[in-house]
Amino acid sequence: MKAFIMVLFTATALFSERLQVVASMPDLADIAAKIGGDAVNVITLATGKEDLHSVPARPAFLPKLNKADLLLTLGLDAEHAWLPALVKEARNSRICEGGPGWIDCSHGIEILGIPQKLDRSEGEQHPDGNPHYNIGPQCGEIIAINIQKVFANALPSKAELFEKNKNDYCLKIKELISELREKGKSLNGIKIVEYHPDLIYLSHFYGMKIVGTIEPKAGISPSAAHLKKLQKQAKESKVVAVIYNQSQNRRLPEKMANSIGCKPIQIANAVGAKKEISSWIDLQKYNLRKLLEGIAGVQMYE
Ligand SMILES: [Zn+2]
């Protein structure tokens, strides 16, 4: 009888087991929650308001990381400056970089902006290619599939649930993509300037052409000479918007837009960047709305 009760207890414990998941940033946390449902507990480290390359390492992160089964990251060195050291401090070898629980969600994404020469000199933040794929609508499905596979592997008893949730969510993404493509048609071919090199996936999706970047290299402050050259190039190319996000200082993009004679447009770089952006799908809709509002009334084609 005692043995039977033990078996029952073990079965119940397994049945109620949930994966403890930490996401480096809220877009991954949102998608993970959609896929994991009741079988996972998900939290995010970054709030969505910060620059994803430099999230302040809060002490409250440590116990969360210590208990995590899985750590979801954007990868491509996006979190290089803050996450690996933090995980080391959390004393959880499972989720250390290279460990079985450190998950790189960029797997299978068509990586854009791969530098011809690998170089982290002067603090280059994108040595392995551009990591800002979270704001590219085309990347959501792959992130969802990656997370589903990882969850199914870590908790096989819930594999069917993860598969179903992933399929449901990917259907919503397909609907989203059709809506964005239809509503965002007028963005096709417009010329833009970005602040940090973080718009390559978004531009690729809508067909926007990035004429130049205020930062000469990711994370590097521009010189006066660089800004002057960019201004000239942008005017000649008929740039219609200088685009930045809420984590960036608005002064430079506003000044650049002013000097070119176009508009500065502030978009969001992550879920949680603004109160109304509570999901990855919201983020995509928000950014399209801001882009369309920003170019409204602008003569876009030569
Ligand atoms: Zn970056």
PDB file of C-alpha atoms and ligand atoms in Angstrom:
ATOM      1  CA  MET A   1       0.000   0.000   0.000  1.00  0.00           C
ATOM      2  CA  LYS A   2       2.811   2.340   0.958  1.00  0.00           C
ATOM      3  CA  ALA A   3       4.545   1.661  -2.374  1.00  0.00           C
ATOM      4  CA  PHE A   4       1.294   2.350  -4.248  1.00  0.00           C
ATOM      5  CA  ILE A   5       0.901   5.709  -2.479  1.00  0.00           C
ATOM      6  CA  MET A   6       4.505   6.550  -3.358  1.00  0.00           C
ATOM      7  CA  VAL A   7       3.849   5.763  -7.030  1.00  0.00           C
ATOM      8  CA  LEU A   8       0.732   7.913  -6.969  1.00  0.00           C
ATOM      9  CA  PHE A   9       2.618  10.751  -5.303  1.00  0.00           C
ATOM     10  CA  THR A  10       5.405  10.584  -7.856  1.00  0.00           C
ATOM     11  CA  ALA A  11       2.927  10.532 -10.724  1.00  0.00           C
ATOM     12  CA  THR A  12       1.122  13.566  -9.302  1.00  0.00           C
ATOM     13  CA  ALA A  13       4.394  15.417  -8.806  1.00  0.00           C
ATOM     14  CA  LEU A  14       5.392  14.728 -12.402  1.00  0.00           C
ATOM     15  CA  PHE A  15       1.947  15.666 -13.654  1.00  0.00           C
ATOM     16  CA  SER A  16       2.090  19.041 -11.925  1.00  0.00           C
ATOM     17  CA  GLU A  17       5.678  19.695 -12.969  1.00  0.00           C
ATOM     18  CA  ARG A  18       6.171  22.930 -14.827  1.00  0.00           C
ATOM     19  CA  LEU A  19       9.172  24.095 -16.762  1.00  0.00           C
ATOM     20  CA  GLN A  20      10.832  27.128 -15.203  1.00  0.00           C
ATOM     21  CA  VAL A  21      11.681  29.376 -18.105  1.00  0.00           C
ATOM     22  CA  VAL A  22      13.597  32.655 -18.077  1.00  0.00           C
ATOM     23  CA  ALA A  23      13.652  34.748 -21.251  1.00  0.00           C
ATOM     24  CA  SER A  24      16.298  37.399 -21.759  1.00  0.00           C
ATOM     25  CA  MET A  25      13.711  39.750 -23.226  1.00  0.00           C
ATOM     26  CA  PRO A  26       9.907  40.045 -23.298  1.00  0.00           C
ATOM     27  CA  ASP A  27       9.239  39.089 -26.941  1.00  0.00           C
ATOM     28  CA  LEU A  28      10.675  35.645 -26.253  1.00  0.00           C
ATOM     29  CA  ALA A  29       8.764  35.456 -22.957  1.00  0.00           C
ATOM     30  CA  ASP A  30       5.492  36.283 -24.685  1.00  0.00           C
ATOM     31  CA  ILE A  31       5.944  33.659 -27.389  1.00  0.00           C
ATOM     32  CA  ALA A  32       7.137  31.111 -24.801  1.00  0.00           C
ATOM     33  CA  ALA A  33       4.018  31.704 -22.707  1.00  0.00           C
ATOM     34  CA  LYS A  34       1.822  31.197 -25.779  1.00  0.00           C
ATOM     35  CA  ILE A  35       3.526  27.889 -26.591  1.00  0.00           C
ATOM     36  CA  GLY A  36       3.974  26.648 -23.029  1.00  0.00           C
ATOM     37  CA  GLY A  37       0.526  27.464 -21.633  1.00  0.00           C
ATOM     38  CA  ASP A  38      -0.025  26.029 -18.163  1.00  0.00           C
ATOM     39  CA  ALA A  39       2.969  23.725 -18.445  1.00  0.00           C
ATOM     40  CA  VAL A  40       5.540  26.486 -18.019  1.00  0.00           C
ATOM     41  CA  ASN A  41       6.301  29.434 -15.783  1.00  0.00           C
ATOM     42  CA  VAL A  42       7.882  32.188 -17.845  1.00  0.00           C
ATOM     43  CA  ILE A  43       9.532  35.394 -16.747  1.00  0.00           C
ATOM     44  CA  THR A  44      11.550  37.980 -18.623  1.00  0.00           C
ATOM     45  CA  LEU A  45      14.703  39.769 -17.515  1.00  0.00           C
ATOM     46  CA  ALA A  46      14.565  42.869 -19.732  1.00  0.00           C
ATOM     47  CA  THR A  47      11.365  44.892 -19.415  1.00  0.00           C
ATOM     48  CA  GLY A  48      11.209  45.945 -23.048  1.00  0.00           C
ATOM     49  CA  LYS A  49      12.000  49.555 -22.325  1.00  0.00           C
ATOM     50  CA  GLU A  50      15.772  49.106 -22.347  1.00  0.00           C
ATOM     51  CA  ASP A  51      18.380  48.827 -25.044  1.00  0.00           C
ATOM     52  CA  LEU A  52      18.641  45.039 -25.391  1.00  0.00           C
ATOM     53  CA  HIS A  53      22.420  45.215 -25.579  1.00  0.00           C
ATOM     54  CA  SER A  54      22.722  46.820 -22.157  1.00  0.00           C
ATOM     55  CA  VAL A  55      20.043  45.638 -19.749  1.00  0.00           C
ATOM     56  CA  PRO A  56      20.884  46.610 -16.157  1.00  0.00           C
ATOM     57  CA  ALA A  57      21.805  43.473 -14.191  1.00  0.00           C
ATOM     58  CA  ARG A  58      19.393  43.649 -11.267  1.00  0.00           C
ATOM     59  CA  PRO A  59      20.123  41.459  -8.187  1.00  0.00           C
ATOM     60  CA  ALA A  60      16.552  40.137  -8.379  1.00  0.00           C
ATOM     61  CA  PHE A  61      17.554  38.299 -11.590  1.00  0.00           C
ATOM     62  CA  LEU A  62      19.865  35.914  -9.735  1.00  0.00           C
ATOM     63  CA  PRO A  63      17.379  33.685  -7.862  1.00  0.00           C
ATOM     64  CA  LYS A  64      15.238  33.477 -11.006  1.00  0.00           C
ATOM     65  CA  LEU A  65      18.197  32.340 -13.062  1.00  0.00           C
ATOM     66  CA  ASN A  66      19.310  29.967 -10.334  1.00  0.00           C
ATOM     67  CA  LYS A  67      16.030  28.027 -10.524  1.00  0.00           C
ATOM     68  CA  ALA A  68      15.607  28.106 -14.313  1.00  0.00           C
ATOM     69  CA  ASP A  69      15.408  24.957 -16.443  1.00  0.00           C
ATOM     70  CA  LEU A  70      15.724  26.954 -19.650  1.00  0.00           C
ATOM     71  CA  LEU A  71      17.064  30.358 -20.601  1.00  0.00           C
ATOM     72  CA  LEU A  72      15.759  31.733 -23.902  1.00  0.00           C
ATOM     73  CA  THR A  73      18.062  34.192 -25.632  1.00  0.00           C
ATOM     74  CA  LEU A  74      17.987  36.137 -28.896  1.00  0.00           C
ATOM     75  CA  GLY A  75      21.531  34.924 -29.520  1.00  0.00           C
ATOM     76  CA  LEU A  76      23.907  36.394 -32.120  1.00  0.00           C
ATOM     77  CA  ASP A  77      25.603  38.074 -29.177  1.00  0.00           C
ATOM     78  CA  ALA A  78      22.629  40.407 -28.564  1.00  0.00           C
ATOM     79  CA  GLU A  79      22.947  39.862 -24.807  1.00  0.00           C
ATOM     80  CA  HIS A  80      26.730  39.487 -24.828  1.00  0.00           C
ATOM     81  CA  ALA A  81      27.406  42.515 -22.614  1.00  0.00           C
ATOM     82  CA  TRP A  82      25.218  41.503 -19.679  1.00  0.00           C
ATOM     83  CA  LEU A  83      23.734  38.000 -19.747  1.00  0.00           C
ATOM     84  CA  PRO A  84      26.642  35.493 -19.700  1.00  0.00           C
ATOM     85  CA  ALA A  85      28.245  37.134 -16.640  1.00  0.00           C
ATOM     86  CA  LEU A  86      24.914  37.273 -14.876  1.00  0.00           C
ATOM     87  CA  VAL A  87      24.189  33.593 -15.493  1.00  0.00           C
ATOM     88  CA  LYS A  88      27.625  32.682 -14.190  1.00  0.00           C
ATOM     89  CA  GLU A  89      26.872  34.570 -10.996  1.00  0.00           C
ATOM     90  CA  ALA A  90      23.544  32.748 -10.661  1.00  0.00           C
ATOM     91  CA  ARG A  91      25.383  29.408 -10.231  1.00  0.00           C
ATOM     92  CA  ASN A  92      23.215  27.334 -12.524  1.00  0.00           C
ATOM     93  CA  SER A  93      25.481  25.458 -14.919  1.00  0.00           C
ATOM     94  CA  ARG A  94      22.480  24.066 -16.827  1.00  0.00           C
ATOM     95  CA  ILE A  95      21.716  27.456 -18.351  1.00  0.00           C
ATOM     96  CA  CYS A  96      25.273  28.765 -18.796  1.00  0.00           C
ATOM     97  CA  GLU A  97      26.273  29.649 -22.356  1.00  0.00           C
ATOM     98  CA  GLY A  98      27.000  26.325 -24.059  1.00  0.00           C
ATOM     99  CA  GLY A  99      24.949  24.401 -21.469  1.00  0.00           C
ATOM    100  CA  PRO A 100      21.838  22.376 -22.400  1.00  0.00           C
ATOM    101  CA  GLY A 101      19.458  25.006 -21.023  1.00  0.00           C
ATOM    102  CA  TRP A 102      20.937  28.056 -22.801  1.00  0.00           C
ATOM    103  CA  ILE A 103      18.650  28.355 -25.825  1.00  0.00           C
ATOM    104  CA  ASP A 104      19.567  30.433 -28.839  1.00  0.00           C
ATOM    105  CA  CYS A 105      16.254  31.330 -30.498  1.00  0.00           C
ATOM    106  CA  SER A 106      17.944  32.564 -33.690  1.00  0.00           C
ATOM    107  CA  HIS A 107      18.371  29.003 -34.937  1.00  0.00           C
ATOM    108  CA  GLY A 108      16.851  28.738 -38.425  1.00  0.00           C
ATOM    109  CA  ILE A 109      16.305  32.503 -38.839  1.00  0.00           C
ATOM    110  CA  GLU A 110      17.603  33.898 -42.122  1.00  0.00           C
ATOM    111  CA  ILE A 111      20.322  36.009 -40.530  1.00  0.00           C
ATOM    112  CA  LEU A 112      20.801  39.396 -42.143  1.00  0.00           C
ATOM    113  CA  GLY A 113      23.680  41.842 -41.765  1.00  0.00           C
ATOM    114  CA  ILE A 114      26.442  39.283 -41.336  1.00  0.00           C
ATOM    115  CA  PRO A 115      29.682  41.300 -41.376  1.00  0.00           C
ATOM    116  CA  GLN A 116      32.217  40.396 -44.033  1.00  0.00           C
ATOM    117  CA  LYS A 117      34.914  40.532 -41.397  1.00  0.00           C
ATOM    118  CA  LEU A 118      34.330  39.224 -37.862  1.00  0.00           C
ATOM    119  CA  ASP A 119      35.247  42.104 -35.643  1.00  0.00           C
ATOM    120  CA  ARG A 120      34.352  43.176 -32.132  1.00  0.00           C
ATOM    121  CA  SER A 121      36.894  45.998 -32.055  1.00  0.00           C
ATOM    122  CA  GLU A 122      35.633  49.377 -30.865  1.00  0.00           C
ATOM    123  CA  GLY A 123      32.752  47.541 -29.173  1.00  0.00           C
ATOM    124  CA  GLU A 124      30.971  46.344 -32.356  1.00  0.00           C
ATOM    125  CA  GLN A 125      27.724  44.827 -31.057  1.00  0.00           C
ATOM    126  CA  HIS A 126      26.760  42.656 -34.043  1.00  0.00           C
ATOM    127  CA  PRO A 127      29.840  40.529 -34.789  1.00  0.00           C
ATOM    128  CA  ASP A 128      27.798  37.448 -35.808  1.00  0.00           C
ATOM    129  CA  GLY A 129      25.089  39.135 -37.852  1.00  0.00           C
ATOM    130  CA  ASN A 130      22.173  41.341 -36.912  1.00  0.00           C
ATOM    131  CA  PRO A 131      20.369  40.110 -33.773  1.00  0.00           C
ATOM    132  CA  HIS A 132      17.310  42.393 -33.982  1.00  0.00           C
ATOM    133  CA  TYR A 133      15.134  39.805 -35.689  1.00  0.00           C
ATOM    134  CA  ASN A 134      12.477  40.071 -32.976  1.00  0.00           C
ATOM    135  CA  ILE A 135      11.011  43.132 -34.698  1.00  0.00           C
ATOM    136  CA  GLY A 136      10.846  41.382 -38.062  1.00  0.00           C
ATOM    137  CA  PRO A 137       7.312  39.989 -38.533  1.00  0.00           C
ATOM    138  CA  GLN A 138       8.758  37.249 -40.756  1.00  0.00           C
ATOM    139  CA  CYS A 139      10.717  35.800 -37.813  1.00  0.00           C
ATOM    140  CA  GLY A 140       7.914  35.074 -35.327  1.00  0.00           C
ATOM    141  CA  GLU A 141       7.004  31.664 -36.670  1.00  0.00           C
ATOM    142  CA  ILE A 142      10.578  30.379 -36.502  1.00  0.00           C
ATOM    143  CA  ILE A 143      10.959  31.643 -32.930  1.00  0.00           C
ATOM    144  CA  ALA A 144       7.726  29.839 -32.002  1.00  0.00           C
ATOM    145  CA  ILE A 145       8.872  26.586 -33.616  1.00  0.00           C
ATOM    146  CA  ASN A 146      12.260  26.780 -31.902  1.00  0.00           C
ATOM    147  CA  ILE A 147      10.619  27.272 -28.525  1.00  0.00           C
ATOM    148  CA  GLN A 148       8.117  24.459 -29.112  1.00  0.00           C
ATOM    149  CA  LYS A 149      10.917  21.998 -29.943  1.00  0.00           C
ATOM    150  CA  VAL A 150      12.910  22.969 -26.883  1.00  0.00           C
ATOM    151  CA  PHE A 151       9.878  22.667 -24.595  1.00  0.00           C
ATOM    152  CA  ALA A 152       8.895  19.276 -26.042  1.00  0.00           C
ATOM    153  CA  ASN A 153      12.403  18.015 -25.497  1.00  0.00           C
ATOM    154  CA  ALA A 154      12.552  19.288 -21.919  1.00  0.00           C
ATOM    155  CA  LEU A 155       9.063  18.090 -20.945  1.00  0.00           C
ATOM    156  CA  PRO A 156       8.032  15.274 -23.324  1.00  0.00           C
ATOM    157  CA  SER A 157       4.856  14.523 -21.346  1.00  0.00           C
ATOM    158  CA  LYS A 158       3.470  17.866 -22.602  1.00  0.00           C
ATOM    159  CA  ALA A 159       4.757  17.598 -26.164  1.00  0.00           C
ATOM    160  CA  GLU A 160       1.254  17.375 -27.637  1.00  0.00           C
ATOM    161  CA  LEU A 161       0.121  20.484 -25.808  1.00  0.00           C
ATOM    162  CA  PHE A 162       3.165  22.432 -27.037  1.00  0.00           C
ATOM    163  CA  GLU A 163       2.542  21.251 -30.596  1.00  0.00           C
ATOM    164  CA  LYS A 164      -1.107  22.306 -30.472  1.00  0.00           C
ATOM    165  CA  ASN A 165      -0.295  25.693 -28.934  1.00  0.00           C
ATOM    166  CA  LYS A 166       2.416  26.281 -31.523  1.00  0.00           C
ATOM    167  CA  ASN A 167       0.047  25.437 -34.378  1.00  0.00           C
ATOM    168  CA  ASP A 168      -2.650  27.753 -32.993  1.00  0.00           C
ATOM    169  CA  TYR A 169      -0.146  30.555 -32.491  1.00  0.00           C
ATOM    170  CA  CYS A 170       1.439  30.142 -35.932  1.00  0.00           C
ATOM    171  CA  LEU A 171      -2.013  30.462 -37.486  1.00  0.00           C
ATOM    172  CA  LYS A 172      -2.373  33.826 -35.742  1.00  0.00           C
ATOM    173  CA  ILE A 173       1.044  34.846 -37.049  1.00  0.00           C
ATOM    174  CA  LYS A 174      -0.003  33.937 -40.596  1.00  0.00           C
ATOM    175  CA  GLU A 175      -3.095  36.144 -40.253  1.00  0.00           C
ATOM    176  CA  LEU A 176      -0.926  38.906 -38.820  1.00  0.00           C
ATOM    177  CA  ILE A 177       1.531  38.697 -41.715  1.00  0.00           C
ATOM    178  CA  SER A 178      -1.282  39.006 -44.292  1.00  0.00           C
ATOM    179  CA  GLU A 179      -2.685  42.023 -42.451  1.00  0.00           C
ATOM    180  CA  LEU A 180       0.720  43.729 -42.154  1.00  0.00           C
ATOM    181  CA  ARG A 181       1.592  43.084 -45.799  1.00  0.00           C
ATOM    182  CA  GLU A 182      -1.726  44.534 -46.946  1.00  0.00           C
ATOM    183  CA  LYS A 183      -1.702  47.587 -44.680  1.00  0.00           C
ATOM    184  CA  GLY A 184       2.029  48.204 -45.053  1.00  0.00           C
ATOM    185  CA  LYS A 185       2.115  48.282 -48.873  1.00  0.00           C
ATOM    186  CA  SER A 186       2.927  51.995 -48.970  1.00  0.00           C
ATOM    187  CA  LEU A 187       6.184  51.397 -47.098  1.00  0.00           C
ATOM    188  CA  ASN A 188       7.584  49.458 -50.024  1.00  0.00           C
ATOM    189  CA  GLY A 189      10.523  51.315 -51.526  1.00  0.00           C
ATOM    190  CA  ILE A 190      10.678  54.215 -49.081  1.00  0.00           C
ATOM    191  CA  LYS A 191      14.151  55.386 -48.075  1.00  0.00           C
ATOM    192  CA  ILE A 192      14.983  55.616 -44.401  1.00  0.00           C
ATOM    193  CA  VAL A 193      17.812  56.334 -41.998  1.00  0.00           C
ATOM    194  CA  GLU A 194      18.062  54.270 -38.811  1.00  0.00           C
ATOM    195  CA  TYR A 195      19.750  55.165 -35.531  1.00  0.00           C
ATOM    196  CA  HIS A 196      21.286  51.865 -34.412  1.00  0.00           C
ATOM    197  CA  PRO A 197      21.484  49.120 -37.063  1.00  0.00           C
ATOM    198  CA  ASP A 198      18.340  47.409 -35.806  1.00  0.00           C
ATOM    199  CA  LEU A 199      15.850  47.793 -38.651  1.00  0.00           C
ATOM    200  CA  ILE A 200      17.241  45.361 -41.173  1.00  0.00           C
ATOM    201  CA  TYR A 201      14.582  42.648 -40.600  1.00  0.00           C
ATOM    202  CA  LEU A 202      11.706  45.126 -40.432  1.00  0.00           C
ATOM    203  CA  SER A 203      12.951  46.865 -43.579  1.00  0.00           C
ATOM    204  CA  HIS A 204      13.368  43.560 -45.351  1.00  0.00           C
ATOM    205  CA  PHE A 205       9.749  42.665 -44.553  1.00  0.00           C
ATOM    206  CA  TYR A 206       8.212  45.934 -45.786  1.00  0.00           C
ATOM    207  CA  GLY A 207      10.701  46.639 -48.580  1.00  0.00           C
ATOM    208  CA  MET A 208      12.065  49.813 -46.980  1.00  0.00           C
ATOM    209  CA  LYS A 209      15.562  50.845 -48.091  1.00  0.00           C
ATOM    210  CA  ILE A 210      18.041  51.746 -45.358  1.00  0.00           C
ATOM    211  CA  VAL A 211      20.203  54.539 -46.765  1.00  0.00           C
ATOM    212  CA  GLY A 212      22.394  54.909 -43.693  1.00  0.00           C
ATOM    213  CA  THR A 213      22.781  54.563 -39.956  1.00  0.00           C
ATOM    214  CA  ILE A 214      23.469  57.289 -37.400  1.00  0.00           C
ATOM    215  CA  GLU A 215      25.791  54.948 -35.495  1.00  0.00           C
ATOM    216  CA  PRO A 216      28.691  54.200 -37.862  1.00  0.00           C
ATOM    217  CA  LYS A 217      28.940  50.724 -36.267  1.00  0.00           C
ATOM    218  CA  ALA A 218      26.546  49.078 -33.823  1.00  0.00           C
ATOM    219  CA  GLY A 219      27.016  50.733 -30.441  1.00  0.00           C
ATOM    220  CA  ILE A 220      29.543  53.322 -31.672  1.00  0.00           C
ATOM    221  CA  SER A 221      28.739  57.038 -31.310  1.00  0.00           C
ATOM    222  CA  PRO A 222      28.884  58.973 -34.556  1.00  0.00           C
ATOM    223  CA  SER A 223      31.501  61.616 -35.331  1.00  0.00           C
ATOM    224  CA  ALA A 224      30.505  65.009 -36.738  1.00  0.00           C
ATOM    225  CA  ALA A 225      32.064  63.977 -40.066  1.00  0.00           C
ATOM    226  CA  HIS A 226      29.954  60.800 -40.206  1.00  0.00           C
ATOM    227  CA  LEU A 227      26.763  62.735 -39.494  1.00  0.00           C
ATOM    228  CA  LYS A 228      27.561  65.316 -42.157  1.00  0.00           C
ATOM    229  CA  LYS A 229      28.221  62.635 -44.769  1.00  0.00           C
ATOM    230  CA  LEU A 230      25.027  60.780 -43.813  1.00  0.00           C
ATOM    231  CA  GLN A 231      22.987  63.977 -44.001  1.00  0.00           C
ATOM    232  CA  LYS A 232      24.220  64.655 -47.544  1.00  0.00           C
ATOM    233  CA  GLN A 233      23.623  61.072 -48.623  1.00  0.00           C
ATOM    234  CA  ALA A 234      20.130  61.049 -47.086  1.00  0.00           C
ATOM    235  CA  LYS A 235      19.132  64.277 -48.838  1.00  0.00           C
ATOM    236  CA  GLU A 236      20.378  63.029 -52.186  1.00  0.00           C
ATOM    237  CA  SER A 237      18.543  59.740 -51.734  1.00  0.00           C
ATOM    238  CA  LYS A 238      15.281  61.468 -50.728  1.00  0.00           C
ATOM    239  CA  VAL A 239      15.042  59.823 -47.322  1.00  0.00           C
ATOM    240  CA  VAL A 240      11.509  60.222 -45.888  1.00  0.00           C
ATOM    241  CA  ALA A 241      12.060  59.209 -42.261  1.00  0.00           C
ATOM    242  CA  VAL A 242      14.686  58.818 -39.584  1.00  0.00           C
ATOM    243  CA  ILE A 243      13.615  55.883 -37.448  1.00  0.00           C
ATOM    244  CA  TYR A 244      14.644  55.209 -33.864  1.00  0.00           C
ATOM    245  CA  ASN A 245      13.144  53.451 -30.849  1.00  0.00           C
ATOM    246  CA  GLN A 246      12.091  54.365 -27.333  1.00  0.00           C
ATOM    247  CA  SER A 247      15.333  53.117 -25.759  1.00  0.00           C
ATOM    248  CA  GLN A 248      17.411  55.518 -27.830  1.00  0.00           C
ATOM    249  CA  ASN A 249      18.156  59.181 -27.286  1.00  0.00           C
ATOM    250  CA  ARG A 250      15.759  61.095 -29.505  1.00  0.00           C
ATOM    251  CA  ARG A 251      18.080  64.101 -29.893  1.00  0.00           C
ATOM    252  CA  LEU A 252      20.262  62.788 -32.722  1.00  0.00           C
ATOM    253  CA  PRO A 253      17.485  61.300 -34.893  1.00  0.00           C
ATOM    254  CA  GLU A 254      15.368  64.425 -34.460  1.00  0.00           C
ATOM    255  CA  LYS A 255      18.292  66.642 -35.424  1.00  0.00           C
ATOM    256  CA  MET A 256      19.114  64.439 -38.411  1.00  0.00           C
ATOM    257  CA  ALA A 257      15.473  64.424 -39.576  1.00  0.00           C
ATOM    258  CA  ASN A 258      15.335  68.187 -39.232  1.00  0.00           C
ATOM    259  CA  SER A 259      18.452  68.687 -41.274  1.00  0.00           C
ATOM    260  CA  ILE A 260      17.200  66.378 -44.038  1.00  0.00           C
ATOM    261  CA  GLY A 261      13.714  67.895 -44.008  1.00  0.00           C
ATOM    262  CA  CYS A 262      11.859  64.696 -43.093  1.00  0.00           C
ATOM    263  CA  LYS A 263      10.189  63.211 -40.039  1.00  0.00           C
ATOM    264  CA  PRO A 264      11.659  61.369 -37.069  1.00  0.00           C
ATOM    265  CA  ILE A 265       9.611  58.251 -36.279  1.00  0.00           C
ATOM    266  CA  GLN A 266       9.810  56.531 -32.933  1.00  0.00           C
ATOM    267  CA  ILE A 267       8.956  52.829 -33.039  1.00  0.00           C
ATOM    268  CA  ALA A 268       9.277  50.166 -30.304  1.00  0.00           C
ATOM    269  CA  ASN A 269      12.087  47.642 -30.019  1.00  0.00           C
ATOM    270  CA  ALA A 270      10.295  45.095 -27.822  1.00  0.00           C
ATOM    271  CA  VAL A 271       7.106  43.991 -26.099  1.00  0.00           C
ATOM    272  CA  GLY A 272       6.537  46.238 -23.064  1.00  0.00           C
ATOM    273  CA  ALA A 273       8.224  49.240 -24.676  1.00  0.00           C
ATOM    274  CA  LYS A 274       4.872  51.016 -24.441  1.00  0.00           C
ATOM    275  CA  LYS A 275       1.870  50.306 -22.259  1.00  0.00           C
ATOM    276  CA  GLU A 276      -0.252  49.198 -25.189  1.00  0.00           C
ATOM    277  CA  ILE A 277       2.301  46.634 -26.408  1.00  0.00           C
ATOM    278  CA  SER A 278       1.654  43.550 -24.325  1.00  0.00           C
ATOM    279  CA  SER A 279       2.420  40.876 -26.914  1.00  0.00           C
ATOM    280  CA  TRP A 280       4.709  40.231 -29.860  1.00  0.00           C
ATOM    281  CA  ILE A 281       1.720  40.539 -32.191  1.00  0.00           C
ATOM    282  CA  ASP A 282       0.872  43.929 -30.619  1.00  0.00           C
ATOM    283  CA  LEU A 283       4.471  45.000 -31.220  1.00  0.00           C
ATOM    284  CA  GLN A 284       4.236  44.302 -34.948  1.00  0.00           C
ATOM    285  CA  LYS A 285       0.942  46.171 -35.260  1.00  0.00           C
ATOM    286  CA  TYR A 286       2.221  49.101 -33.193  1.00  0.00           C
ATOM    287  CA  ASN A 287       5.346  49.511 -35.318  1.00  0.00           C
ATOM    288  CA  LEU A 288       3.388  49.419 -38.563  1.00  0.00           C
ATOM    289  CA  ARG A 289       0.975  52.032 -37.213  1.00  0.00           C
ATOM    290  CA  LYS A 290       3.843  54.332 -36.190  1.00  0.00           C
ATOM    291  CA  LEU A 291       5.539  53.940 -39.578  1.00  0.00           C
ATOM    292  CA  LEU A 292       2.332  54.691 -41.472  1.00  0.00           C
ATOM    293  CA  GLU A 293       1.519  57.695 -39.273  1.00  0.00           C
ATOM    294  CA  GLY A 294       5.084  58.928 -39.746  1.00  0.00           C
ATOM    295  CA  ILE A 295       5.004  58.853 -43.524  1.00  0.00           C
ATOM    296  CA  ALA A 296       1.402  60.019 -43.916  1.00  0.00           C
ATOM    297  CA  GLY A 297       1.253  62.835 -46.426  1.00  0.00           C
ATOM    298  CA  VAL A 298       4.859  62.371 -47.514  1.00  0.00           C
ATOM    299  CA  GLN A 299       5.634  62.233 -51.235  1.00  0.00           C
ATOM    300  CA  MET A 300       7.243  58.821 -51.323  1.00  0.00           C
ATOM    301  CA  TYR A 301       8.086  58.083 -54.908  1.00  0.00           C
ATOM    302  CA  GLU A 302      10.229  60.000 -57.336  1.00  0.00           C
TER     303      GLU A 302
HETATM  304 ZN    ZN B   1      22.083  45.982 -31.965  1.00  0.00          ZN
END
